[in-house]
Tab-separated table of C-alpha atoms in Angstrom:
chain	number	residue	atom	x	y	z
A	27	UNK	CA	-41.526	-102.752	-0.041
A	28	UNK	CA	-38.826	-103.402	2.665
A	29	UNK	CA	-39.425	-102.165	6.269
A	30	UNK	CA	-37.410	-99.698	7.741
A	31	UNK	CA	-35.673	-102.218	9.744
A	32	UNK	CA	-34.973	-104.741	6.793
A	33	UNK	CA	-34.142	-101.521	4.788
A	34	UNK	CA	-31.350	-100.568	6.957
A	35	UNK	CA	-29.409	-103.780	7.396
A	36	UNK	CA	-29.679	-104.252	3.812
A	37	UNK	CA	-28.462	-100.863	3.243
A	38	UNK	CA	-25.958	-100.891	6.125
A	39	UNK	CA	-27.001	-97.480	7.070
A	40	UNK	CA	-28.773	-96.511	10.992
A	41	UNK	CA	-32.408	-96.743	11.242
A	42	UNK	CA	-31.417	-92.917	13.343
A	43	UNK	CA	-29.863	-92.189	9.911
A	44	UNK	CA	-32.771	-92.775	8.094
A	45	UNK	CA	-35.316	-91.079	10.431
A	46	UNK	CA	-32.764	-88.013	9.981
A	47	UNK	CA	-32.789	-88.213	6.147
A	48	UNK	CA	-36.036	-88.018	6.337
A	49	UNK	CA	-36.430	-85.240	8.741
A	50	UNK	CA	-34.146	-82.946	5.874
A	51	UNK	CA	-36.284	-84.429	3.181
A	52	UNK	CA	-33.466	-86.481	1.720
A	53	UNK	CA	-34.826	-89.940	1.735
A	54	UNK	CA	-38.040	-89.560	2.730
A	55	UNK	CA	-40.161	-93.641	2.907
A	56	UNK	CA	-42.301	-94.357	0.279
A	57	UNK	CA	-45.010	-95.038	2.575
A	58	UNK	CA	-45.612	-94.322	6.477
A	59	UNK	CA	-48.606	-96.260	7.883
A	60	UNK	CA	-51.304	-94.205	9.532
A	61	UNK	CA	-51.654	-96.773	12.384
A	62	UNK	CA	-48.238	-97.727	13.405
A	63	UNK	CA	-46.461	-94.596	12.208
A	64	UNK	CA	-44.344	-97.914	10.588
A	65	UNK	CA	-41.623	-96.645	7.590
A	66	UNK	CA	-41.395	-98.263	3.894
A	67	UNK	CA	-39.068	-98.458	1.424
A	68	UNK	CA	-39.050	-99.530	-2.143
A	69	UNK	CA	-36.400	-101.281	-4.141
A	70	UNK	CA	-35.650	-97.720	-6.369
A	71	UNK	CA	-35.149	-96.143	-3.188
A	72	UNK	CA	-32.330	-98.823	-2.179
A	73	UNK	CA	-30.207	-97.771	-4.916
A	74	UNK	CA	-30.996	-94.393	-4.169
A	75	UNK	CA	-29.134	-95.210	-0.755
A	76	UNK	CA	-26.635	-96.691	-1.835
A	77	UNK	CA	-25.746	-93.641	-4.117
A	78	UNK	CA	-26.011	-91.137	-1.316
A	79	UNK	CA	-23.164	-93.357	0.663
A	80	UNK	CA	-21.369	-92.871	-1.999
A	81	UNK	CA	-20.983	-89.188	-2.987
A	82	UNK	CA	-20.965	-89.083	1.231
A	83	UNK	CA	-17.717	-91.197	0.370
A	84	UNK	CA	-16.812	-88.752	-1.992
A	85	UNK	CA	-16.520	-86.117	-0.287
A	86	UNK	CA	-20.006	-84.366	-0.614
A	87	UNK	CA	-21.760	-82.406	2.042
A	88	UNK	CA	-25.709	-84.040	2.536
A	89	UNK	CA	-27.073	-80.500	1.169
A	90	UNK	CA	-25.291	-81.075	-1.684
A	91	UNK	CA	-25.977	-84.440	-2.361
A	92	UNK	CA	-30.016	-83.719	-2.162
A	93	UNK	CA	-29.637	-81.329	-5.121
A	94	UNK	CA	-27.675	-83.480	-7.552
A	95	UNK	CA	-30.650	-86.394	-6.286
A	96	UNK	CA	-33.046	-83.392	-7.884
A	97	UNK	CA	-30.624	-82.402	-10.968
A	98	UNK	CA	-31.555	-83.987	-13.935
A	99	UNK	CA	-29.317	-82.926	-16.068
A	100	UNK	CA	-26.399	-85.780	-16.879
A	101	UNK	CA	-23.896	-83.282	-17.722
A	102	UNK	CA	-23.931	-81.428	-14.606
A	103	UNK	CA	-24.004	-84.347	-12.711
A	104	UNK	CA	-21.342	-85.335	-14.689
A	105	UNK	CA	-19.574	-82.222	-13.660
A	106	UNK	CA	-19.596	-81.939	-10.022
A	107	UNK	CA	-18.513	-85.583	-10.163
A	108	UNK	CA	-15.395	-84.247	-12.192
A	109	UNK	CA	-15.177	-81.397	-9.896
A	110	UNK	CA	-15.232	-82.789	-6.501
A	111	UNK	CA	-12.834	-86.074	-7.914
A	112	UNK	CA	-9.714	-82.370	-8.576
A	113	UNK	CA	-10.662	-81.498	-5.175
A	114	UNK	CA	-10.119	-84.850	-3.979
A	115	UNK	CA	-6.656	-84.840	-5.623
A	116	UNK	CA	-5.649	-81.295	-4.507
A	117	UNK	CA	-6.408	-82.438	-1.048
A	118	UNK	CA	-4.807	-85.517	-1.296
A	119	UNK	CA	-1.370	-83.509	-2.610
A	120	UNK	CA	-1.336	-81.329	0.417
A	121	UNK	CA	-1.796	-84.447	2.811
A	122	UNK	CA	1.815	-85.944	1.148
A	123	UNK	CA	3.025	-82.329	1.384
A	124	UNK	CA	1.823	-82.451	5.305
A	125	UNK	CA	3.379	-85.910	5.597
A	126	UNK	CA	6.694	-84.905	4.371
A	127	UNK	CA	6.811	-81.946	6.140
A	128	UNK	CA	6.162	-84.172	9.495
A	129	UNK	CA	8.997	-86.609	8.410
A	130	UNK	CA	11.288	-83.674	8.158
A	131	UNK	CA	10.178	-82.544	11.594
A	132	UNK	CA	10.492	-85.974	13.555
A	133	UNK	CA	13.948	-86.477	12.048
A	134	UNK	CA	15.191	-83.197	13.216
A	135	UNK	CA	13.129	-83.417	16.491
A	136	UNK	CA	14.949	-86.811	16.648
A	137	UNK	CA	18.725	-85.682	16.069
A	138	UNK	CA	18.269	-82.364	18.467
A	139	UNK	CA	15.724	-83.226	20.669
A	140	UNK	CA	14.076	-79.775	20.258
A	141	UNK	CA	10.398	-79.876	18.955
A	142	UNK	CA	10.925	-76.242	17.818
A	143	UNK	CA	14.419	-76.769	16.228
A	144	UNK	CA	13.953	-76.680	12.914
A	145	UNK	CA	12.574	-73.125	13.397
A	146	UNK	CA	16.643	-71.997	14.093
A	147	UNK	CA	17.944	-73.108	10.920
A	148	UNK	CA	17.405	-70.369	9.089
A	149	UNK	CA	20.647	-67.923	8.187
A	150	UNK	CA	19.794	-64.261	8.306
A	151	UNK	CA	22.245	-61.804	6.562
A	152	UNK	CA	22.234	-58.263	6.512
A	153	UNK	CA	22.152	-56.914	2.433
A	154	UNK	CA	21.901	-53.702	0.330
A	155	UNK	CA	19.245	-54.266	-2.131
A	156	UNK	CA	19.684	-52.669	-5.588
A	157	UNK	CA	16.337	-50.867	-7.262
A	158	UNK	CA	14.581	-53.330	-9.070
A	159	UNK	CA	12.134	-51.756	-12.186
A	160	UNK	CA	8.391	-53.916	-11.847
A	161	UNK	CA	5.697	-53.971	-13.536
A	162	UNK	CA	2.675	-54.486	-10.033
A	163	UNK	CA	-0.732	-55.592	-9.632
A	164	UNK	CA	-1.958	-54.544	-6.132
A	165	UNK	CA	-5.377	-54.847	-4.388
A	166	UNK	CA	-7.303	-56.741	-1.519
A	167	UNK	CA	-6.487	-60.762	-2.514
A	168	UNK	CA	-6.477	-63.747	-1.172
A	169	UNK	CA	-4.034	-66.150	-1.464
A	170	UNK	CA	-5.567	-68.644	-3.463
A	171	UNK	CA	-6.263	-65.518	-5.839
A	172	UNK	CA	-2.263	-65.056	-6.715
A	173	UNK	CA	-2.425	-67.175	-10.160
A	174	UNK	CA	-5.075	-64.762	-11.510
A	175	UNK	CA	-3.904	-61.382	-10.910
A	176	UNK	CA	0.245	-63.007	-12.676
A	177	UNK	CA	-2.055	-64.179	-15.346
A	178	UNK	CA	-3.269	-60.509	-15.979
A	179	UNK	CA	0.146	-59.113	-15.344
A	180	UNK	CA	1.824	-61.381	-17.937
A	181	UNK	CA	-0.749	-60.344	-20.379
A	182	UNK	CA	1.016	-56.791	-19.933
A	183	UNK	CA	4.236	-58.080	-21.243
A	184	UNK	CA	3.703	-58.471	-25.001
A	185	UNK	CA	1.163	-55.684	-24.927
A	186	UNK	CA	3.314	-53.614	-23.426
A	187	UNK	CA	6.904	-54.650	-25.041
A	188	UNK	CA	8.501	-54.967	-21.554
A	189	UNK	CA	11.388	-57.558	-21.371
A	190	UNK	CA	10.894	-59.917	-17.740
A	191	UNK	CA	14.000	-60.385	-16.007
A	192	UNK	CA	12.904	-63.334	-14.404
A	193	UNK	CA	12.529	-61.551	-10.844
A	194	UNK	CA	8.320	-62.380	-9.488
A	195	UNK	CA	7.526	-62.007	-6.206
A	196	UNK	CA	4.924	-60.345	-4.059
A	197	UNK	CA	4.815	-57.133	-1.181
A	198	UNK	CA	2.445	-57.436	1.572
A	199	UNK	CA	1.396	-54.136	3.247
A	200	UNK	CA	-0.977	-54.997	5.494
A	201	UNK	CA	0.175	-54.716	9.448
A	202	UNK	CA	-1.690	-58.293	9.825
A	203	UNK	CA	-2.027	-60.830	7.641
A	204	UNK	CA	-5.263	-62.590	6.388
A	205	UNK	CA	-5.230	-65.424	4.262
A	206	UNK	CA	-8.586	-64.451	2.684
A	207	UNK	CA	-7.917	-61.149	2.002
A	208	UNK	CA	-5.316	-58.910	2.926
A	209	UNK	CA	-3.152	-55.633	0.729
A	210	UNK	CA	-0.886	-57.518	-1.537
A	211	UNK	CA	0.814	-56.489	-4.563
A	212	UNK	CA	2.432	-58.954	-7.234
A	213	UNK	CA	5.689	-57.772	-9.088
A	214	UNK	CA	7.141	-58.552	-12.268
A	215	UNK	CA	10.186	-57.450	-12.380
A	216	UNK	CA	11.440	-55.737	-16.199
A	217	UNK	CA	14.633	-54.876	-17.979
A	218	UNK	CA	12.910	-51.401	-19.058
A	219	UNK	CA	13.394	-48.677	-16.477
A	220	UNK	CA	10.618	-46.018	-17.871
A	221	UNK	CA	7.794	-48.887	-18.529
A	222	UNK	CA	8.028	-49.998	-15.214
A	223	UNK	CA	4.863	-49.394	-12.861
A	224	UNK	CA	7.336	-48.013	-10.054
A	225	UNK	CA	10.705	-49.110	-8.645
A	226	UNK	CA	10.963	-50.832	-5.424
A	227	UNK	CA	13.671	-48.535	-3.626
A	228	UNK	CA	17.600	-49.802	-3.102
A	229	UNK	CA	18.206	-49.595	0.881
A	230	UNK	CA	19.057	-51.947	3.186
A	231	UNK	CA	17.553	-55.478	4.251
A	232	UNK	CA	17.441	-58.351	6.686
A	233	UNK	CA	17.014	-61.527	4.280
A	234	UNK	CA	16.841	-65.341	4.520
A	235	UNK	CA	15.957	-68.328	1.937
A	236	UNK	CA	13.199	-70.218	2.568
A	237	UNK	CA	13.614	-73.655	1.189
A	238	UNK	CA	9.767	-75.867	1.000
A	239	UNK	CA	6.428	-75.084	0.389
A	240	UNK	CA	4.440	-71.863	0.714
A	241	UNK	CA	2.601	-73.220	3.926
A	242	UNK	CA	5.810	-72.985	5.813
A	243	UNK	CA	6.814	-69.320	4.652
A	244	UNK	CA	5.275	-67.835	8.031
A	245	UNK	CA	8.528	-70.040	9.870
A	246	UNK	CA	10.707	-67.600	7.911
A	247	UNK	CA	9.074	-64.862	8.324
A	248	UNK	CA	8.896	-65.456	12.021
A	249	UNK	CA	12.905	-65.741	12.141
A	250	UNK	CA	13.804	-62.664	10.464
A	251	UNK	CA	11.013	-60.629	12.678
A	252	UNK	CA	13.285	-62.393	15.899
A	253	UNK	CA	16.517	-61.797	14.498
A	254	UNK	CA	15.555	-58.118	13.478
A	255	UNK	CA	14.569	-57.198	16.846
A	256	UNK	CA	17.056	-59.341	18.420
A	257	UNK	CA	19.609	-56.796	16.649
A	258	UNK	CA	18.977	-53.493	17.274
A	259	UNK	CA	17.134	-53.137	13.716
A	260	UNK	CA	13.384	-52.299	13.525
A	261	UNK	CA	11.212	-52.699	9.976
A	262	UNK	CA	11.568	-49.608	7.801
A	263	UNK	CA	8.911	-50.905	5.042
A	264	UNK	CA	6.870	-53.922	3.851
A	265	UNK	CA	8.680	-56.589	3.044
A	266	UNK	CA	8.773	-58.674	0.089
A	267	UNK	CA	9.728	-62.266	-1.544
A	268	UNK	CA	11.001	-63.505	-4.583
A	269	UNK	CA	10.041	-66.931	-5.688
A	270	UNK	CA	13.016	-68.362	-6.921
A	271	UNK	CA	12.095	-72.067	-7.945
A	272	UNK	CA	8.749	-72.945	-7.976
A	273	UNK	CA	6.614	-75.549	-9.142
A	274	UNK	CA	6.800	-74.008	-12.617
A	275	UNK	CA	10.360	-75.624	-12.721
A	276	UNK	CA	9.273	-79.411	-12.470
A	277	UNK	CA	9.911	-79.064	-8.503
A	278	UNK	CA	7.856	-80.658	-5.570
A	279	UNK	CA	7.308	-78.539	-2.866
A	280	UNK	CA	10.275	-79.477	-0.756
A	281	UNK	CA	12.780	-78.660	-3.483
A	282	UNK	CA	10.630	-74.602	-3.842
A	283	UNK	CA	12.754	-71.691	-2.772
A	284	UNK	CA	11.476	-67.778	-1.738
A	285	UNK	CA	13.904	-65.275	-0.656
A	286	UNK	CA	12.151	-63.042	1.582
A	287	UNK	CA	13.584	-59.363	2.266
A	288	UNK	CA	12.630	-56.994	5.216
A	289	UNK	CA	13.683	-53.470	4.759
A	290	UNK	CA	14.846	-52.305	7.926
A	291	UNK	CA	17.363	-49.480	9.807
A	292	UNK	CA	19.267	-49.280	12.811
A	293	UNK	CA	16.706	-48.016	16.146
C-alpha cells in the first residue's frame, strides 16, 4: 500500500484532489486508519488514477468518469470513448473556424483601423422576389435540429414525385431568436406548383449575401435590420435565407454562401 502522500507524487495528482475524490466517492483509499485518520492506496488503485487523468484529458466531466469506472460492459466503454473522441473533433473544427474568422478580423481591423469594420461590408439591394412553390417543415427547433427535419423533407420528394429546384432555405417567425428553440420552418423549394405545401408570396425585399459560416449570419442580419430602418422601409414579414453553397459542395466554411431576404414596404 502507498500512503496518501507517496500516492500523490507518484500519481502527480494533489493530496486536496484526492481528499475531494474521495469526498464524491470517486477514489475512495483502500484503507483509512482508525488512529491517525492516515489514507492508503493500493497499486490497482494507481492505475485507476492514472485512467481518471486521462478521460479528465479527454474531455470527460468527473460524474461521468465515475460511471464508466462502474460500467462493465467493454462495448459501452468502448463507445463513449468513440463518442467523446467526434466531439473532440467537432470542437476542434469550430476552433480553426474561430481562428480563421479572427485572422479575417485582425487583417481588416489592421487595413481600416475599425474593430467593427468588417460589419459595413455588406451590399444591401432593394429586389422584387418572384413566388417560389416549397414543399415546408415548420415547428419549435433548434438549430442543431435543422439536418433532421431536411432529412424528413427529402424523404417527401420521391414519395411524393415533386421535382427540387435546388432552392433550400429556412423562415424564422419568431420576434426573438433562440438558438435552442425558436418557430422555424425549412423549405424545399419544387418545380410543381399544385404539390407544393404553400408558396412563399412575390413582393418586395431588402437582401444581402452572406459569404462564411453560419455563426456569422447574425452580422448580416444585423446590416439589413440597419439599412432597412436607415431607409424609410420597415419589415413587412419574416424573413428568410437560401443556402446557396454549403458544405454539401466540398466547401469550408469561409467559401459557404446564404442569401438572406427581408420582406419589407415603404413606412
Amino acid at each position: 500500500m502507498f500512503s496518501i502522500g507517496e500516492f500523490s507524487k507518484t500519481c502527480q495528482v494533489s493530496v486536496k484532489t484526492l481528499h475531494y475524490y474521495d469526498k464524491i466517492g470517486l477514489l475512495k483509499p483502500v484503507k483509512v486508519d482508525a488512529l491517525t485518520g492516515y489514507r492508503y492506496y493500493s497499486q490497482p488503485q494507481m492505475e485507476e488514477m492514472l485512467l481518471i487523468q486521462r478521460l479528465k484529458r479527454y474531455g470527460f466531466s468527473l460524474e461521468e468518469i465515475r460511471g464508466m469506472l462502474a460500467c462493465g460492459e467493454k462495448r459501452e466503454l468502448f463507445s463513449k470513448l468513440l463518442q467523446q473522441k467526434e466531439k473532440l473533433l467537432q470542437q476542434k473544427q469550430e476552433t480553426e473556424q474561430v481562428l480563421r474568422e479572427l485572422s479575417a478580423h485582425l487583417l481588416d481591423f489592421e487595413r481600416t483601423g475599425d474593430i467593427m469594420g468588417y460589419q459595413k461590408g455588406y451590399e444591401i439591394q432593394v429586389v422584387e422576389v418572384p413566388e417560389r412553390n416549397v414543399i415546408a417543415s415548420r415547428q419549435n427547433m433548434s438549430v442543431d435540429e435543422f439536418g433532421k427535419y431536411y432529412e424528413k423533407l427529402y424523404q417527401r420528394v420521391p414519395e411524393e414525385k415533386v421535382t427540387p429546384n435546388g432552392m433550400v432555405g429556412a423562415v424564422y417567425y419568431d420576434k426573438e431568436f433562440n438558438r435552442e428553440c425558436s418557430d422555424i420552418e425549412l423549405v424545399v423549394g419544387i418545380r410543381e406548383r399544385e404539390k407544393a405545401d404553400r408558396t412563399i408570396e412575390k413582393g418586395l425585399c431588402a437582401r444581402t449575401l452572406h459569404r462564411g459560416a453560419y455563426s456569422t449570419l447574425s452580422e448580416a442580419y444585423a446590416a439589413l435590420v440597419t439599412w432597412i430602418g436607415e431607409n424609410g422601409y420597415r419589415c413587412s414579414g419574416a424573413p428568410y435565407e437560401f443556402y446557396l453553397r454549403t458544405q454539401f459542395d466540398g466547401l469550408s466554411p469561409e467559401d459557404w454562401e446564404t442569401e438572406i431576404f427581408f420582406p419589407i414596404e415603404k413606412k
